[in-house]
mmCIF file with all atom_site columns, C-alpha atoms in Angstrom:
data_model
loop_
_atom_site.group_PDB
_atom_site.id
_atom_site.type_symbol
_atom_site.label_atom_id
_atom_site.label_alt_id
_atom_site.label_comp_id
_atom_site.label_asym_id
_atom_site.label_entity_id
_atom_site.label_seq_id
_atom_site.pdbx_PDB_ins_code
_atom_site.Cartn_x
_atom_site.Cartn_y
_atom_site.Cartn_z
_atom_site.occupancy
_atom_site.B_iso_or_equiv
_atom_site.pdbx_formal_charge
_atom_site.auth_seq_id
_atom_site.auth_comp_id
_atom_site.auth_asym_id
_atom_site.auth_atom_id
_atom_site.pdbx_PDB_model_num
ATOM 1   C CA . MET A 1 1   ? -0.087 0.288  0.204   1.00 67.00 ? 1   MET A CA 1
ATOM 2   C CA . ARG A 1 2   ? 2.834  2.918  0.535   1.00 79.00 ? 2   ARG A CA 1
ATOM 3   C CA . HIS A 1 3   ? 4.558  1.512  -2.877  1.00 83.00 ? 3   HIS A CA 1
ATOM 4   C CA . ALA A 1 4   ? 0.652  2.808  -4.292  1.00 87.00 ? 4   ALA A CA 1
ATOM 5   C CA . ILE A 1 5   ? 0.716  5.821  -1.881  1.00 89.00 ? 5   ILE A CA 1
ATOM 6   C CA . LEU A 1 6   ? 4.312  7.001  -3.723  1.00 90.00 ? 6   LEU A CA 1
ATOM 7   C CA . ILE A 1 7   ? 3.130  6.127  -7.300  1.00 89.00 ? 7   ILE A CA 1
ATOM 8   C CA . ARG A 1 8   ? 0.077  7.891  -7.008  1.00 91.00 ? 8   ARG A CA 1
ATOM 9   C CA . SER A 1 9   ? 1.916  10.829 -5.455  1.00 92.00 ? 9   SER A CA 1
ATOM 10  C CA . VAL A 1 10  ? 4.201  10.301 -8.762  1.00 93.00 ? 10  VAL A CA 1
ATOM 11  C CA . ARG A 1 11  ? 1.493  10.805 -10.867 1.00 91.00 ? 11  ARG A CA 1
ATOM 12  C CA . ARG A 1 12  ? 0.485  13.563 -9.604  1.00 92.00 ? 12  ARG A CA 1
ATOM 13  C CA . PHE A 1 13  ? 3.788  16.070 -11.614 1.00 93.00 ? 13  PHE A CA 1
ATOM 14  C CA . LEU A 1 14  ? 3.775  14.480 -14.737 1.00 90.00 ? 14  LEU A CA 1
ATOM 15  C CA . ASP A 1 15  ? 1.943  14.830 -18.362 1.00 87.00 ? 15  ASP A CA 1
ATOM 16  C CA . PRO A 1 16  ? -1.688 13.404 -18.036 1.00 86.00 ? 16  PRO A CA 1
ATOM 17  C CA . GLU A 1 17  ? -0.632 10.405 -20.217 1.00 88.00 ? 17  GLU A CA 1
ATOM 18  C CA . GLU A 1 18  ? 2.569  9.871  -19.174 1.00 89.00 ? 18  GLU A CA 1
ATOM 19  C CA . ARG A 1 19  ? 2.289  6.474  -17.302 1.00 91.00 ? 19  ARG A CA 1
ATOM 20  C CA . VAL A 1 20  ? 5.270  5.445  -14.191 1.00 90.00 ? 20  VAL A CA 1
ATOM 21  C CA . HIS A 1 21  ? 6.469  2.667  -14.547 1.00 90.00 ? 21  HIS A CA 1
ATOM 22  C CA . GLU A 1 22  ? 8.578  2.142  -10.699 1.00 91.00 ? 22  GLU A CA 1
ATOM 23  C CA . ALA A 1 23  ? 9.089  4.801  -8.251  1.00 92.00 ? 23  ALA A CA 1
ATOM 24  C CA . VAL A 1 24  ? 11.954 4.350  -5.338  1.00 93.00 ? 24  VAL A CA 1
ATOM 25  C CA . TYR A 1 25  ? 12.215 6.756  -1.861  1.00 93.00 ? 25  TYR A CA 1
ATOM 26  C CA . MET A 1 26  ? 15.801 6.959  -0.607  1.00 93.00 ? 26  MET A CA 1
ATOM 27  C CA . TRP A 1 27  ? 17.513 10.117 1.234   1.00 92.00 ? 27  TRP A CA 1
ATOM 28  C CA . SER A 1 28  ? 20.651 11.647 1.687   1.00 92.00 ? 28  SER A CA 1
ATOM 29  C CA . ARG A 1 29  ? 22.641 13.484 4.545   1.00 89.00 ? 29  ARG A CA 1
ATOM 30  C CA . HIS A 1 30  ? 24.792 16.265 4.161   1.00 89.00 ? 30  HIS A CA 1
ATOM 31  C CA . ARG A 1 31  ? 28.397 15.195 5.135   1.00 89.00 ? 31  ARG A CA 1
ATOM 32  C CA . LEU A 1 32  ? 28.788 17.144 7.772   1.00 92.00 ? 32  LEU A CA 1
ATOM 33  C CA . MET A 1 33  ? 25.827 15.275 9.175   1.00 91.00 ? 33  MET A CA 1
ATOM 34  C CA . VAL A 1 34  ? 27.384 14.029 12.383  1.00 93.00 ? 34  VAL A CA 1
ATOM 35  C CA . PRO A 1 35  ? 29.543 17.025 13.368  1.00 94.00 ? 35  PRO A CA 1
ATOM 36  C CA . TYR A 1 36  ? 27.041 19.297 13.351  1.00 95.00 ? 36  TYR A CA 1
ATOM 37  C CA . ALA A 1 37  ? 24.548 16.693 15.522  1.00 95.00 ? 37  ALA A CA 1
ATOM 38  C CA . VAL A 1 38  ? 27.463 16.224 17.704  1.00 96.00 ? 38  VAL A CA 1
ATOM 39  C CA . GLY A 1 39  ? 26.943 20.286 18.450  1.00 96.00 ? 39  GLY A CA 1
ATOM 40  C CA . ALA A 1 40  ? 24.083 20.706 19.135  1.00 96.00 ? 40  ALA A CA 1
ATOM 41  C CA . PHE A 1 41  ? 24.371 17.459 21.788  1.00 96.00 ? 41  PHE A CA 1
ATOM 42  C CA . ILE A 1 42  ? 26.764 19.572 23.615  1.00 96.00 ? 42  ILE A CA 1
ATOM 43  C CA . ALA A 1 43  ? 25.368 23.168 23.365  1.00 96.00 ? 43  ALA A CA 1
ATOM 44  C CA . LEU A 1 44  ? 21.448 21.863 23.729  1.00 96.00 ? 44  LEU A CA 1
ATOM 45  C CA . VAL A 1 45  ? 23.617 19.730 27.581  1.00 96.00 ? 45  VAL A CA 1
ATOM 46  C CA . LEU A 1 46  ? 25.094 22.936 28.244  1.00 96.00 ? 46  LEU A CA 1
ATOM 47  C CA . VAL A 1 47  ? 21.973 25.296 28.086  1.00 95.00 ? 47  VAL A CA 1
ATOM 48  C CA . ALA A 1 48  ? 20.920 22.416 30.281  1.00 95.00 ? 48  ALA A CA 1
ATOM 49  C CA . ILE A 1 49  ? 23.104 23.055 32.444  1.00 95.00 ? 49  ILE A CA 1
ATOM 50  C CA . ALA A 1 50  ? 23.038 26.709 32.732  1.00 95.00 ? 50  ALA A CA 1
ATOM 51  C CA . VAL A 1 51  ? 19.142 26.563 33.608  1.00 94.00 ? 51  VAL A CA 1
ATOM 52  C CA . GLY A 1 52  ? 19.318 24.633 36.037  1.00 92.00 ? 52  GLY A CA 1
ATOM 53  C CA . VAL A 1 53  ? 17.990 20.880 34.944  1.00 91.00 ? 53  VAL A CA 1
ATOM 54  C CA . ASN A 1 54  ? 20.021 18.979 37.165  1.00 87.00 ? 54  ASN A CA 1
ATOM 55  C CA . PRO A 1 55  ? 19.499 15.113 36.454  1.00 93.00 ? 55  PRO A CA 1
ATOM 56  C CA . TRP A 1 56  ? 22.035 13.357 34.257  1.00 93.00 ? 56  TRP A CA 1
ATOM 57  C CA . PRO A 1 57  ? 19.806 11.987 32.242  1.00 94.00 ? 57  PRO A CA 1
ATOM 58  C CA . SER A 1 58  ? 17.723 14.654 31.314  1.00 94.00 ? 58  SER A CA 1
ATOM 59  C CA . ARG A 1 59  ? 20.435 16.709 29.852  1.00 94.00 ? 59  ARG A CA 1
ATOM 60  C CA . VAL A 1 60  ? 21.425 13.953 28.419  1.00 95.00 ? 60  VAL A CA 1
ATOM 61  C CA . ALA A 1 61  ? 17.970 13.227 27.052  1.00 96.00 ? 61  ALA A CA 1
ATOM 62  C CA . ILE A 1 62  ? 17.428 17.078 25.571  1.00 96.00 ? 62  ILE A CA 1
ATOM 63  C CA . GLY A 1 63  ? 21.071 16.835 23.937  1.00 96.00 ? 63  GLY A CA 1
ATOM 64  C CA . ALA A 1 64  ? 19.751 13.595 22.652  1.00 96.00 ? 64  ALA A CA 1
ATOM 65  C CA . ALA A 1 65  ? 16.537 15.072 20.745  1.00 96.00 ? 65  ALA A CA 1
ATOM 66  C CA . GLY A 1 66  ? 18.672 18.638 19.495  1.00 95.00 ? 66  GLY A CA 1
ATOM 67  C CA . ALA A 1 67  ? 21.229 15.553 18.049  1.00 96.00 ? 67  ALA A CA 1
ATOM 68  C CA . ALA A 1 68  ? 18.265 14.099 16.127  1.00 94.00 ? 68  ALA A CA 1
ATOM 69  C CA . VAL A 1 69  ? 16.504 17.352 15.267  1.00 94.00 ? 69  VAL A CA 1
ATOM 70  C CA . ALA A 1 70  ? 20.700 18.114 13.592  1.00 94.00 ? 70  ALA A CA 1
ATOM 71  C CA . ALA A 1 71  ? 20.411 15.088 12.019  1.00 92.00 ? 71  ALA A CA 1
ATOM 72  C CA . ALA A 1 72  ? 16.830 15.261 10.271  1.00 89.00 ? 72  ALA A CA 1
ATOM 73  C CA . ALA A 1 73  ? 17.437 19.103 9.370   1.00 90.00 ? 73  ALA A CA 1
ATOM 74  C CA . THR A 1 74  ? 20.642 17.536 7.348   1.00 91.00 ? 74  THR A CA 1
ATOM 75  C CA . THR A 1 75  ? 19.286 14.661 5.773   1.00 90.00 ? 75  THR A CA 1
ATOM 76  C CA . THR A 1 76  ? 17.354 15.451 1.950   1.00 92.00 ? 76  THR A CA 1
ATOM 77  C CA . TYR A 1 77  ? 14.566 13.681 0.048   1.00 93.00 ? 77  TYR A CA 1
ATOM 78  C CA . ARG A 1 78  ? 13.970 12.363 -3.313  1.00 94.00 ? 78  ARG A CA 1
ATOM 79  C CA . VAL A 1 79  ? 11.703 10.031 -5.248  1.00 94.00 ? 79  VAL A CA 1
ATOM 80  C CA . LEU A 1 80  ? 13.160 8.557  -7.996  1.00 93.00 ? 80  LEU A CA 1
ATOM 81  C CA . ALA A 1 81  ? 11.147 7.461  -10.718 1.00 92.00 ? 81  ALA A CA 1
ATOM 82  C CA . LEU A 1 82  ? 10.744 5.669  -13.796 1.00 91.00 ? 82  LEU A CA 1
ATOM 83  C CA . THR A 1 83  ? 7.913  6.581  -16.505 1.00 90.00 ? 83  THR A CA 1
ATOM 84  C CA . ASP A 1 84  ? 7.722  6.500  -20.025 1.00 87.00 ? 84  ASP A CA 1
ATOM 85  C CA . SER A 1 85  ? 9.664  9.473  -20.778 1.00 85.00 ? 85  SER A CA 1
ATOM 86  C CA . GLY A 1 86  ? 12.511 8.611  -18.717 1.00 87.00 ? 86  GLY A CA 1
ATOM 87  C CA . LEU A 1 87  ? 14.034 9.013  -14.475 1.00 91.00 ? 87  LEU A CA 1
ATOM 88  C CA . VAL A 1 88  ? 12.076 11.508 -13.194 1.00 93.00 ? 88  VAL A CA 1
ATOM 89  C CA . LEU A 1 89  ? 14.218 12.853 -9.610  1.00 93.00 ? 89  LEU A CA 1
ATOM 90  C CA . LEU A 1 90  ? 11.464 14.223 -7.225  1.00 93.00 ? 90  LEU A CA 1
ATOM 91  C CA . GLY A 1 91  ? 11.913 16.419 -4.059  1.00 93.00 ? 91  GLY A CA 1
ATOM 92  C CA . GLY A 1 92  ? 10.333 12.921 -0.803  1.00 92.00 ? 92  GLY A CA 1
ATOM 93  C CA . SER A 1 93  ? 8.368  14.222 2.466   1.00 89.00 ? 93  SER A CA 1
ATOM 94  C CA . ARG A 1 94  ? 9.742  14.063 5.361   1.00 84.00 ? 94  ARG A CA 1
ATOM 95  C CA . VAL A 1 95  ? 7.225  12.533 7.253   1.00 82.00 ? 95  VAL A CA 1
ATOM 96  C CA . ARG A 1 96  ? 6.115  9.480  4.703   1.00 83.00 ? 96  ARG A CA 1
ATOM 97  C CA . HIS A 1 97  ? 7.114  8.275  1.288   1.00 85.00 ? 97  HIS A CA 1
ATOM 98  C CA . TYR A 1 98  ? 5.840  10.927 -1.044  1.00 89.00 ? 98  TYR A CA 1
ATOM 99  C CA . ALA A 1 99  ? 6.400  12.863 -3.710  1.00 93.00 ? 99  ALA A CA 1
ATOM 100 C CA . THR A 1 100 ? 6.851  16.694 -3.304  1.00 93.00 ? 100 THR A CA 1
ATOM 101 C CA . GLY A 1 101 ? 6.976  18.081 -6.182  1.00 93.00 ? 101 GLY A CA 1
ATOM 102 C CA . LEU A 1 102 ? 8.748  17.767 -8.956  1.00 93.00 ? 102 LEU A CA 1
ATOM 103 C CA . ILE A 1 103 ? 13.137 18.994 -9.251  1.00 93.00 ? 103 ILE A CA 1
ATOM 104 C CA . ARG A 1 104 ? 14.185 18.048 -12.692 1.00 92.00 ? 104 ARG A CA 1
ATOM 105 C CA . ARG A 1 105 ? 14.114 15.514 -15.897 1.00 92.00 ? 105 ARG A CA 1
ATOM 106 C CA . LEU A 1 106 ? 16.978 13.235 -15.859 1.00 89.00 ? 106 LEU A CA 1
ATOM 107 C CA . PRO A 1 107 ? 18.970 12.860 -18.605 1.00 88.00 ? 107 PRO A CA 1
ATOM 108 C CA . PRO A 1 108 ? 19.343 10.098 -20.924 1.00 84.00 ? 108 PRO A CA 1
ATOM 109 C CA . GLY A 1 109 ? 22.592 7.744  -20.052 1.00 81.00 ? 109 GLY A CA 1
ATOM 110 C CA . VAL A 1 110 ? 22.362 8.832  -16.608 1.00 85.00 ? 110 VAL A CA 1
ATOM 111 C CA . GLU A 1 111 ? 24.831 6.914  -14.287 1.00 83.00 ? 111 GLU A CA 1
ATOM 112 C CA . ILE A 1 112 ? 23.443 4.967  -11.072 1.00 85.00 ? 112 ILE A CA 1
ATOM 113 C CA . HIS A 1 113 ? 25.397 2.679  -9.318  1.00 85.00 ? 113 HIS A CA 1
ATOM 114 C CA . ARG A 1 114 ? 25.269 0.579  -6.259  1.00 86.00 ? 114 ARG A CA 1
ATOM 115 C CA . ARG A 1 115 ? 27.852 1.607  -3.538  1.00 87.00 ? 115 ARG A CA 1
ATOM 116 C CA . GLY A 1 116 ? 27.675 -0.289 -0.937  1.00 85.00 ? 116 GLY A CA 1
ATOM 117 C CA . GLY A 1 117 ? 25.214 -0.466 2.002   1.00 84.00 ? 117 GLY A CA 1
ATOM 118 C CA . ASN A 1 118 ? 24.616 -3.264 4.803   1.00 88.00 ? 118 ASN A CA 1
ATOM 119 C CA . MET A 1 119 ? 21.332 -5.667 6.283   1.00 89.00 ? 119 MET A CA 1
ATOM 120 C CA . LEU A 1 120 ? 18.422 -2.806 6.066   1.00 91.00 ? 120 LEU A CA 1
ATOM 121 C CA . THR A 1 121 ? 19.165 -0.382 3.365   1.00 90.00 ? 121 THR A CA 1
ATOM 122 C CA . SER A 1 122 ? 22.038 0.110  0.251   1.00 90.00 ? 122 SER A CA 1
ATOM 123 C CA . ASP A 1 123 ? 23.563 3.011  -0.962  1.00 91.00 ? 123 ASP A CA 1
ATOM 124 C CA . TRP A 1 124 ? 23.275 4.061  -4.807  1.00 90.00 ? 124 TRP A CA 1
ATOM 125 C CA . SER A 1 125 ? 24.569 6.489  -6.686  1.00 88.00 ? 125 SER A CA 1
ATOM 126 C CA . VAL A 1 126 ? 22.672 8.171  -8.715  1.00 87.00 ? 126 VAL A CA 1
ATOM 127 C CA . ASP A 1 127 ? 23.888 11.355 -11.746 1.00 84.00 ? 127 ASP A CA 1
ATOM 128 C CA . GLY A 1 128 ? 27.004 12.121 -9.051  1.00 84.00 ? 128 GLY A CA 1
ATOM 129 C CA . SER A 1 129 ? 25.204 12.111 -5.710  1.00 88.00 ? 129 SER A CA 1
ATOM 130 C CA . LEU A 1 130 ? 25.169 9.582  -3.049  1.00 90.00 ? 130 LEU A CA 1
ATOM 131 C CA . PHE A 1 131 ? 21.683 8.522  -1.727  1.00 92.00 ? 131 PHE A CA 1
ATOM 132 C CA . THR A 1 132 ? 20.546 5.661  0.369   1.00 91.00 ? 132 THR A CA 1
ATOM 133 C CA . VAL A 1 133 ? 17.346 3.626  -0.037  1.00 91.00 ? 133 VAL A CA 1
ATOM 134 C CA . LEU A 1 134 ? 15.761 0.750  1.705   1.00 90.00 ? 134 LEU A CA 1
ATOM 135 C CA . LYS A 1 135 ? 16.486 -2.919 1.411   1.00 88.00 ? 135 LYS A CA 1
ATOM 136 C CA . ARG A 1 136 ? 13.275 -3.311 -0.227  1.00 86.00 ? 136 ARG A CA 1
ATOM 137 C CA . ASP A 1 137 ? 13.400 -0.751 -3.108  1.00 84.00 ? 137 ASP A CA 1
ATOM 138 C CA . ASP A 1 138 ? 17.332 -2.457 -3.781  1.00 81.00 ? 138 ASP A CA 1
ATOM 139 C CA . GLN A 1 139 ? 15.286 -4.374 -6.284  1.00 82.00 ? 139 GLN A CA 1
ATOM 140 C CA . ALA A 1 140 ? 13.639 -2.000 -7.974  1.00 83.00 ? 140 ALA A CA 1
ATOM 141 C CA . LEU A 1 141 ? 16.161 0.411  -8.170  1.00 81.00 ? 141 LEU A CA 1
ATOM 142 C CA . GLY A 1 142 ? 18.320 -1.516 -10.196 1.00 78.00 ? 142 GLY A CA 1
ATOM 143 C CA . SER A 1 143 ? 15.472 -2.316 -12.314 1.00 77.00 ? 143 SER A CA 1
ATOM 144 C CA . MET A 1 144 ? 15.729 1.042  -13.415 1.00 77.00 ? 144 MET A CA 1
ATOM 145 C CA . TYR A 1 145 ? 19.110 1.092  -14.084 1.00 69.00 ? 145 TYR A CA 1
ATOM 146 C CA . ALA A 1 146 ? 19.168 -2.082 -16.396 1.00 59.00 ? 146 ALA A CA 1
ATOM 147 C CA . SER A 1 147 ? 16.260 -1.401 -18.245 1.00 52.00 ? 147 SER A CA 1
ATOM 148 C CA . PRO A 1 148 ? 15.305 1.941  -19.224 1.00 50.00 ? 148 PRO A CA 1
ATOM 149 C CA . PRO A 1 149 ? 11.949 2.593  -20.517 1.00 50.00 ? 149 PRO A CA 1
ATOM 150 C CA . PRO A 1 150 ? 10.522 1.691  -24.297 1.00 48.00 ? 150 PRO A CA 1
ATOM 151 C CA . ASP A 1 151 ? 11.445 4.273  -26.848 1.00 51.00 ? 151 ASP A CA 1
ATOM 152 C CA . PRO A 1 152 ? 7.313  6.779  -26.602 1.00 50.00 ? 152 PRO A CA 1
ATOM 153 C CA . ARG A 1 153 ? 8.544  7.729  -29.840 1.00 50.00 ? 153 ARG A CA 1
ATOM 154 C CA . PRO A 1 154 ? 6.738  5.632  -32.642 1.00 51.00 ? 154 PRO A CA 1
ATOM 155 C CA . ASP A 1 155 ? 9.904  4.214  -35.028 1.00 49.00 ? 155 ASP A CA 1
ATOM 156 C CA . ASP A 1 156 ? 9.663  5.990  -38.676 1.00 50.00 ? 156 ASP A CA 1
ATOM 157 C CA . GLY A 1 157 ? 11.457 3.305  -40.238 1.00 48.00 ? 157 GLY A CA 1
ATOM 158 C CA . ASP A 1 158 ? 15.828 5.180  -41.226 1.00 47.00 ? 158 ASP A CA 1
#
């Protein structure tokens, strides 16, 4: 059902006659996410001390909440969709797997490679940017790379 919602959300930003063959929700973290989150953690622990929050577990919890917000703020969400006319990159919602707007259509022959991963996620390079996808979407992204959509233009016999 989640995948059907993602496909429907992509359709809203395409031409009416254009079909969506596949869509993948992915995200990318800024290269300075870890230092930014650590800095937010330290800053909020110091603020908690300054305002008089006494038990250390409470101070640490406030710092952890700040670190989580900092990590979320440095994460970019995208949706990659395979349509009749090629690959389309869309913005993604922070809360659920949903396309929020068309960013651009990717040129034919765009580079997509698998770069690694773990048991839950895999990393893919899409047009020079590194994105993480859930393992369940790994096969869909691989099929986008392996089989481009059919050419929607009729063959003129040349």
